[in-house]
Amino acid sequence: MSIAKKSTEPTEPYQPGVYMLTGVNGIGKSTIIDAISSVHPEIVPLHASQELSKLFHGISREEMELLAPEEKLGRMVIRFTSIFERVLDANKAVMLDTHLLVPIRKDNTLVYEDIWSDEYSPYVNSMAMLTAIPESIRTWRLNDEKVTGRKRNTSTNDIALDQSVNQARFNDLRASGVLATHSGIVENTNNQLAGTQSAIEGIFRNI
C-alpha cells in the first residue's frame, strides 16, 4: 500500500484527544495514520505494535503470547494512558492504530485475547474500524512480506473469521456507549487509499 501524497492545501487541525483506528493485521491502518499525520503537525502517530515491542523489550510474538493476559493488558494500559496524558498536556492529538482482539492460534486451538480497556474511554474522541474483503487482505499481507519479510497468516478463512470477531467486538463497544456514537466502520475497497482515508477522517471529525 502506497502512502498518499501530502496535500498542499491547509486543513483544519484536529482537536486534542485520541483517535483510534482498528482492524486486523495488514489492512492498512499504519499507512493511513502516517498519511494523515504527515499533513497534521498537531498529531502524534502511535503504532501499537511498535509500542508493545518497546514495552516488552523486543520479545517475539510467540514469547509475548506466553505472558499472562492480565499482565500484558495492565502494562499496556499504563503505557498508553501515560502517552495520552503527555500528548494531551502538549495540546496535541494522538492517532493510534491497534487491534481490539488478537487471535492466538496454537496446537489446533484458537483464543482471542481482548486488548481493549475501558480506561481508554475518557481519552478517545472517536474510533474507526477498517475492514476489507479477506482476499484483498491476503494479497496485502503477501506483498508486505516480500518487502519487509514479516510473515502473517494468509488463510482467507482465518482472516474472515478474525475480522468478523473483531467487528462484533467493535459493535458491542459502540452499542454499550463506551465509544462515541459517531464511531464507525469503513471498508478499504480495492485499496483506494484516498477515499478510505477521507471516510476515516470523516468519522474522526464527526462530519
PDB file of C-alpha atoms in Angstrom:
ATOM      1  CA  MET A   1       0.000   0.000   0.000  1.00  0.00           C
ATOM      2  CA  SER A   2       1.490   3.346  -1.034  1.00  0.00           C
ATOM      3  CA  ILE A   3       1.493   6.452   1.121  1.00  0.00           C
ATOM      4  CA  ALA A   4      -0.830   9.213  -0.035  1.00  0.00           C
ATOM      5  CA  LYS A   5       0.847  12.366  -1.275  1.00  0.00           C
ATOM      6  CA  LYS A   6       0.901  15.303   1.112  1.00  0.00           C
ATOM      7  CA  SER A   7      -1.791  17.840   0.471  1.00  0.00           C
ATOM      8  CA  THR A   8      -0.681  21.410  -0.293  1.00  0.00           C
ATOM      9  CA  GLU A   9      -3.962  22.846   0.942  1.00  0.00           C
ATOM     10  CA  PRO A  10      -4.358  23.952   4.571  1.00  0.00           C
ATOM     11  CA  THR A  11      -6.563  21.703   6.658  1.00  0.00           C
ATOM     12  CA  GLU A  12      -8.389  22.282   9.918  1.00  0.00           C
ATOM     13  CA  PRO A  13      -6.294  20.963  12.817  1.00  0.00           C
ATOM     14  CA  TYR A  14      -7.517  18.081  14.922  1.00  0.00           C
ATOM     15  CA  GLN A  15      -8.755  18.817  18.421  1.00  0.00           C
ATOM     16  CA  PRO A  16      -6.653  17.386  21.278  1.00  0.00           C
ATOM     17  CA  GLY A  17      -7.740  13.847  22.060  1.00  0.00           C
ATOM     18  CA  VAL A  18      -7.198  10.265  20.993  1.00  0.00           C
ATOM     19  CA  TYR A  19      -8.334   8.935  17.631  1.00  0.00           C
ATOM     20  CA  MET A  20      -8.167   5.147  17.301  1.00  0.00           C
ATOM     21  CA  LEU A  21      -8.048   3.176  14.082  1.00  0.00           C
ATOM     22  CA  THR A  22      -8.559  -0.542  14.497  1.00  0.00           C
ATOM     23  CA  GLY A  23      -8.720  -3.574  12.227  1.00  0.00           C
ATOM     24  CA  VAL A  24      -6.896  -6.826  11.526  1.00  0.00           C
ATOM     25  CA  ASN A  25      -3.241  -7.093  10.534  1.00  0.00           C
ATOM     26  CA  GLY A  26      -2.230  -5.880   7.076  1.00  0.00           C
ATOM     27  CA  ILE A  27      -5.374  -3.914   6.345  1.00  0.00           C
ATOM     28  CA  GLY A  28      -3.666  -0.511   6.060  1.00  0.00           C
ATOM     29  CA  LYS A  29      -4.065   1.086   9.495  1.00  0.00           C
ATOM     30  CA  SER A  30      -0.480   2.299   9.866  1.00  0.00           C
ATOM     31  CA  THR A  31      -0.339   3.576   6.294  1.00  0.00           C
ATOM     32  CA  ILE A  32      -3.446   5.699   6.753  1.00  0.00           C
ATOM     33  CA  ILE A  33      -2.379   7.092  10.121  1.00  0.00           C
ATOM     34  CA  ASP A  34       1.025   8.030   8.730  1.00  0.00           C
ATOM     35  CA  ALA A  35      -0.655   9.697   5.742  1.00  0.00           C
ATOM     36  CA  ILE A  36      -2.968  11.779   7.964  1.00  0.00           C
ATOM     37  CA  SER A  37      -0.248  12.767  10.435  1.00  0.00           C
ATOM     38  CA  SER A  38       2.080  13.798   7.586  1.00  0.00           C
ATOM     39  CA  VAL A  39      -0.132  16.851   6.943  1.00  0.00           C
ATOM     40  CA  HIS A  40      -1.140  17.476  10.571  1.00  0.00           C
ATOM     41  CA  PRO A  41       1.780  18.512  12.812  1.00  0.00           C
ATOM     42  CA  GLU A  42      -0.557  18.519  15.807  1.00  0.00           C
ATOM     43  CA  ILE A  43      -0.979  14.731  15.507  1.00  0.00           C
ATOM     44  CA  VAL A  44       1.357  12.272  17.217  1.00  0.00           C
ATOM     45  CA  PRO A  45       1.101   8.936  15.325  1.00  0.00           C
ATOM     46  CA  LEU A  46       1.228   5.914  17.598  1.00  0.00           C
ATOM     47  CA  HIS A  47       1.537   2.330  16.369  1.00  0.00           C
ATOM     48  CA  ALA A  48       0.558  -0.253  18.975  1.00  0.00           C
ATOM     49  CA  SER A  49       2.831  -2.963  17.569  1.00  0.00           C
ATOM     50  CA  GLN A  50       5.891  -0.726  17.912  1.00  0.00           C
ATOM     51  CA  GLU A  51       4.942   0.348  21.425  1.00  0.00           C
ATOM     52  CA  LEU A  52       4.418  -3.261  22.507  1.00  0.00           C
ATOM     53  CA  SER A  53       7.840  -4.176  21.156  1.00  0.00           C
ATOM     54  CA  LYS A  54       9.381  -1.417  23.274  1.00  0.00           C
ATOM     55  CA  LEU A  55       7.258  -2.293  26.291  1.00  0.00           C
ATOM     56  CA  PHE A  56       8.215  -5.953  26.225  1.00  0.00           C
ATOM     57  CA  HIS A  57      11.808  -5.286  25.203  1.00  0.00           C
ATOM     58  CA  GLY A  58      11.552  -6.684  21.692  1.00  0.00           C
ATOM     59  CA  ILE A  59      10.480 -10.220  22.609  1.00  0.00           C
ATOM     60  CA  SER A  60       8.910 -12.291  19.861  1.00  0.00           C
ATOM     61  CA  ARG A  61       5.151 -12.599  19.411  1.00  0.00           C
ATOM     62  CA  GLU A  62       5.412 -16.240  20.476  1.00  0.00           C
ATOM     63  CA  GLU A  63       7.130 -15.248  23.715  1.00  0.00           C
ATOM     64  CA  MET A  64       4.601 -12.485  24.293  1.00  0.00           C
ATOM     65  CA  GLU A  65       1.746 -14.941  23.935  1.00  0.00           C
ATOM     66  CA  LEU A  66       3.123 -16.887  26.914  1.00  0.00           C
ATOM     67  CA  LEU A  67       2.682 -13.908  29.222  1.00  0.00           C
ATOM     68  CA  ALA A  68      -0.476 -13.755  31.334  1.00  0.00           C
ATOM     69  CA  PRO A  69      -3.148 -11.695  29.507  1.00  0.00           C
ATOM     70  CA  GLU A  70      -3.898  -9.586  32.585  1.00  0.00           C
ATOM     71  CA  GLU A  71      -0.206  -8.739  32.952  1.00  0.00           C
ATOM     72  CA  LYS A  72       0.084  -7.665  29.325  1.00  0.00           C
ATOM     73  CA  LEU A  73      -3.096  -5.597  29.402  1.00  0.00           C
ATOM     74  CA  GLY A  74      -2.185  -3.922  32.690  1.00  0.00           C
ATOM     75  CA  ARG A  75       1.202  -2.851  31.386  1.00  0.00           C
ATOM     76  CA  MET A  76      -0.269  -1.718  28.076  1.00  0.00           C
ATOM     77  CA  VAL A  77      -2.885   0.448  29.783  1.00  0.00           C
ATOM     78  CA  ILE A  78      -0.249   2.156  31.918  1.00  0.00           C
ATOM     79  CA  ARG A  79       1.967   2.835  28.909  1.00  0.00           C
ATOM     80  CA  PHE A  80      -0.746   4.074  26.565  1.00  0.00           C
ATOM     81  CA  THR A  81      -2.585   6.252  29.059  1.00  0.00           C
ATOM     82  CA  SER A  82       0.709   7.860  30.124  1.00  0.00           C
ATOM     83  CA  ILE A  83       1.411   8.671  26.454  1.00  0.00           C
ATOM     84  CA  PHE A  84      -2.119  10.022  26.055  1.00  0.00           C
ATOM     85  CA  GLU A  85      -1.654  12.289  29.076  1.00  0.00           C
ATOM     86  CA  ARG A  86       1.697  13.586  27.849  1.00  0.00           C
ATOM     87  CA  VAL A  87       0.428  14.362  24.352  1.00  0.00           C
ATOM     88  CA  LEU A  88      -2.760  15.995  25.587  1.00  0.00           C
ATOM     89  CA  ASP A  89      -0.778  18.132  28.037  1.00  0.00           C
ATOM     90  CA  ALA A  90       1.113  19.407  24.985  1.00  0.00           C
ATOM     91  CA  ASN A  91      -2.258  20.310  23.388  1.00  0.00           C
ATOM     92  CA  LYS A  92      -1.773  17.763  20.626  1.00  0.00           C
ATOM     93  CA  ALA A  93      -3.731  14.744  19.379  1.00  0.00           C
ATOM     94  CA  VAL A  94      -2.847  11.042  19.368  1.00  0.00           C
ATOM     95  CA  MET A  95      -3.712   8.878  16.379  1.00  0.00           C
ATOM     96  CA  LEU A  96      -3.337   5.230  17.361  1.00  0.00           C
ATOM     97  CA  ASP A  97      -3.574   2.114  15.246  1.00  0.00           C
ATOM     98  CA  THR A  98      -4.345  -1.001  17.223  1.00  0.00           C
ATOM     99  CA  HIS A  99      -6.368  -4.199  17.420  1.00  0.00           C
ATOM    100  CA  LEU A 100      -9.352  -4.983  19.615  1.00  0.00           C
ATOM    101  CA  LEU A 101      -8.880  -8.742  19.717  1.00  0.00           C
ATOM    102  CA  VAL A 102      -5.644 -10.590  18.957  1.00  0.00           C
ATOM    103  CA  PRO A 103      -6.018 -14.152  17.618  1.00  0.00           C
ATOM    104  CA  ILE A 104      -3.708 -16.752  19.182  1.00  0.00           C
ATOM    105  CA  ARG A 105      -3.638 -19.992  17.232  1.00  0.00           C
ATOM    106  CA  LYS A 106      -1.661 -22.833  18.761  1.00  0.00           C
ATOM    107  CA  ASP A 107      -1.951 -26.634  18.834  1.00  0.00           C
ATOM    108  CA  ASN A 108      -5.278 -26.584  16.937  1.00  0.00           C
ATOM    109  CA  THR A 109      -6.777 -24.133  19.425  1.00  0.00           C
ATOM    110  CA  LEU A 110      -7.917 -20.555  18.875  1.00  0.00           C
ATOM    111  CA  VAL A 111      -8.179 -17.902  21.553  1.00  0.00           C
ATOM    112  CA  TYR A 112      -8.939 -14.215  21.048  1.00  0.00           C
ATOM    113  CA  GLU A 113      -7.118 -12.017  23.518  1.00  0.00           C
ATOM    114  CA  ASP A 114      -9.034  -8.814  24.255  1.00  0.00           C
ATOM    115  CA  ILE A 115      -6.701  -5.820  24.457  1.00  0.00           C
ATOM    116  CA  TRP A 116      -9.331  -3.100  24.858  1.00  0.00           C
ATOM    117  CA  SER A 117      -9.627  -1.423  28.267  1.00  0.00           C
ATOM    118  CA  ASP A 118     -12.414   0.899  29.387  1.00  0.00           C
ATOM    119  CA  GLU A 119      -9.659   3.028  30.940  1.00  0.00           C
ATOM    120  CA  TYR A 120      -9.043   4.342  27.421  1.00  0.00           C
ATOM    121  CA  SER A 121     -12.605   5.666  27.078  1.00  0.00           C
ATOM    122  CA  PRO A 122     -12.101   9.087  28.737  1.00  0.00           C
ATOM    123  CA  TYR A 123      -9.344   9.865  26.226  1.00  0.00           C
ATOM    124  CA  VAL A 124     -10.858   8.556  22.988  1.00  0.00           C
ATOM    125  CA  ASN A 125     -12.649  11.122  20.825  1.00  0.00           C
ATOM    126  CA  SER A 126     -13.696   8.505  18.300  1.00  0.00           C
ATOM    127  CA  MET A 127     -12.767   5.131  16.873  1.00  0.00           C
ATOM    128  CA  ALA A 128     -12.910   3.888  13.306  1.00  0.00           C
ATOM    129  CA  MET A 129     -12.636   0.258  12.232  1.00  0.00           C
ATOM    130  CA  LEU A 130     -11.083  -0.577   8.873  1.00  0.00           C
ATOM    131  CA  THR A 131     -12.358  -3.661   7.024  1.00  0.00           C
ATOM    132  CA  ALA A 132     -11.742  -5.233   3.616  1.00  0.00           C
ATOM    133  CA  ILE A 133     -12.543  -8.421   1.775  1.00  0.00           C
ATOM    134  CA  PRO A 134     -10.318 -11.268   3.039  1.00  0.00           C
ATOM    135  CA  GLU A 135      -8.804 -11.898  -0.400  1.00  0.00           C
ATOM    136  CA  SER A 136      -7.534  -8.319  -0.536  1.00  0.00           C
ATOM    137  CA  ILE A 137      -6.064  -8.545   2.952  1.00  0.00           C
ATOM    138  CA  ARG A 138      -4.306 -11.757   1.975  1.00  0.00           C
ATOM    139  CA  THR A 139      -2.774 -10.051  -1.052  1.00  0.00           C
ATOM    140  CA  TRP A 140      -1.609  -7.072   1.002  1.00  0.00           C
ATOM    141  CA  ARG A 141      -0.042  -9.347   3.602  1.00  0.00           C
ATOM    142  CA  LEU A 142       1.832 -11.285   0.930  1.00  0.00           C
ATOM    143  CA  ASN A 143       3.058  -8.065  -0.683  1.00  0.00           C
ATOM    144  CA  ASP A 144       4.199  -6.742   2.680  1.00  0.00           C
ATOM    145  CA  GLU A 145       6.052  -9.998   3.338  1.00  0.00           C
ATOM    146  CA  LYS A 146       8.029  -9.512   0.131  1.00  0.00           C
ATOM    147  CA  VAL A 147       9.062  -6.033   1.253  1.00  0.00           C
ATOM    148  CA  THR A 148       9.599  -6.482   4.988  1.00  0.00           C
ATOM    149  CA  GLY A 149       9.968 -10.239   5.438  1.00  0.00           C
ATOM    150  CA  ARG A 150       7.205 -10.179   8.049  1.00  0.00           C
ATOM    151  CA  LYS A 151       5.171 -13.386   7.851  1.00  0.00           C
ATOM    152  CA  ARG A 152       1.461 -13.262   8.654  1.00  0.00           C
ATOM    153  CA  ASN A 153      -1.422 -15.670   8.426  1.00  0.00           C
ATOM    154  CA  THR A 154      -2.606 -15.746   4.798  1.00  0.00           C
ATOM    155  CA  SER A 155      -5.571 -18.106   5.177  1.00  0.00           C
ATOM    156  CA  THR A 156      -8.624 -16.265   3.856  1.00  0.00           C
ATOM    157  CA  ASN A 157     -10.849 -18.322   6.169  1.00  0.00           C
ATOM    158  CA  ASP A 158      -8.823 -17.266   9.209  1.00  0.00           C
ATOM    159  CA  ILE A 159      -8.744 -13.646   8.035  1.00  0.00           C
ATOM    160  CA  ALA A 160     -12.519 -13.647   7.554  1.00  0.00           C
ATOM    161  CA  LEU A 161     -13.096 -15.123  10.997  1.00  0.00           C
ATOM    162  CA  ASP A 162     -10.691 -12.731  12.723  1.00  0.00           C
ATOM    163  CA  GLN A 163     -12.277  -9.753  11.018  1.00  0.00           C
ATOM    164  CA  SER A 164     -15.801 -10.893  11.888  1.00  0.00           C
ATOM    165  CA  VAL A 165     -14.950 -11.378  15.565  1.00  0.00           C
ATOM    166  CA  ASN A 166     -13.201  -8.004  15.781  1.00  0.00           C
ATOM    167  CA  GLN A 167     -16.131  -6.285  14.108  1.00  0.00           C
ATOM    168  CA  ALA A 168     -18.543  -7.870  16.573  1.00  0.00           C
ATOM    169  CA  ARG A 169     -16.397  -6.589  19.445  1.00  0.00           C
ATOM    170  CA  PHE A 170     -16.392  -3.104  17.927  1.00  0.00           C
ATOM    171  CA  ASN A 171     -20.179  -3.148  17.586  1.00  0.00           C
ATOM    172  CA  ASP A 172     -20.533  -4.302  21.209  1.00  0.00           C
ATOM    173  CA  LEU A 173     -18.380  -1.405  22.425  1.00  0.00           C
ATOM    174  CA  ARG A 174     -20.337   1.088  20.368  1.00  0.00           C
ATOM    175  CA  ALA A 175     -23.702  -0.301  21.491  1.00  0.00           C
ATOM    176  CA  SER A 176     -22.662  -0.199  25.152  1.00  0.00           C
ATOM    177  CA  GLY A 177     -21.859   3.511  24.953  1.00  0.00           C
ATOM    178  CA  VAL A 178     -18.140   3.034  25.584  1.00  0.00           C
ATOM    179  CA  LEU A 179     -17.348   4.630  22.213  1.00  0.00           C
ATOM    180  CA  ALA A 180     -18.619   7.888  20.768  1.00  0.00           C
ATOM    181  CA  THR A 181     -21.805   7.375  18.776  1.00  0.00           C
ATOM    182  CA  HIS A 182     -20.173   8.646  15.573  1.00  0.00           C
ATOM    183  CA  SER A 183     -17.527   5.898  15.699  1.00  0.00           C
ATOM    184  CA  GLY A 184     -17.940   3.712  12.632  1.00  0.00           C
ATOM    185  CA  ILE A 185     -16.670   1.129  10.161  1.00  0.00           C
ATOM    186  CA  VAL A 186     -15.006   1.908   6.832  1.00  0.00           C
ATOM    187  CA  GLU A 187     -14.258  -0.601   4.070  1.00  0.00           C
ATOM    188  CA  ASN A 188     -10.901  -0.317   2.331  1.00  0.00           C
ATOM    189  CA  THR A 189     -12.245  -1.090  -1.137  1.00  0.00           C
ATOM    190  CA  ASN A 190      -9.674  -2.168  -3.729  1.00  0.00           C
ATOM    191  CA  ASN A 191      -7.002  -0.351  -1.786  1.00  0.00           C
ATOM    192  CA  GLN A 192      -8.342   3.108  -2.726  1.00  0.00           C
ATOM    193  CA  LEU A 193      -6.341   4.925  -0.094  1.00  0.00           C
ATOM    194  CA  ALA A 194      -7.544   8.474  -0.706  1.00  0.00           C
ATOM    195  CA  GLY A 195     -11.235   7.616  -0.416  1.00  0.00           C
ATOM    196  CA  THR A 196     -10.675   5.331   2.560  1.00  0.00           C
ATOM    197  CA  GLN A 197      -8.637   7.982   4.334  1.00  0.00           C
ATOM    198  CA  SER A 198     -11.300  10.620   3.690  1.00  0.00           C
ATOM    199  CA  ALA A 199     -14.031   8.378   5.148  1.00  0.00           C
ATOM    200  CA  ILE A 200     -11.958   7.668   8.256  1.00  0.00           C
ATOM    201  CA  GLU A 201     -11.247  11.340   8.773  1.00  0.00           C
ATOM    202  CA  GLY A 202     -14.972  11.999   8.461  1.00  0.00           C
ATOM    203  CA  ILE A 203     -15.552   9.645  11.398  1.00  0.00           C
ATOM    204  CA  PHE A 204     -12.702  11.130  13.424  1.00  0.00           C
ATOM    205  CA  ARG A 205     -14.004  14.663  12.852  1.00  0.00           C
ATOM    206  CA  ASN A 206     -17.673  13.643  13.230  1.00  0.00           C
ATOM    207  CA  ILE A 207     -18.708  15.153   9.903  1.00  0.00           C
TER     208      ILE A 207
END
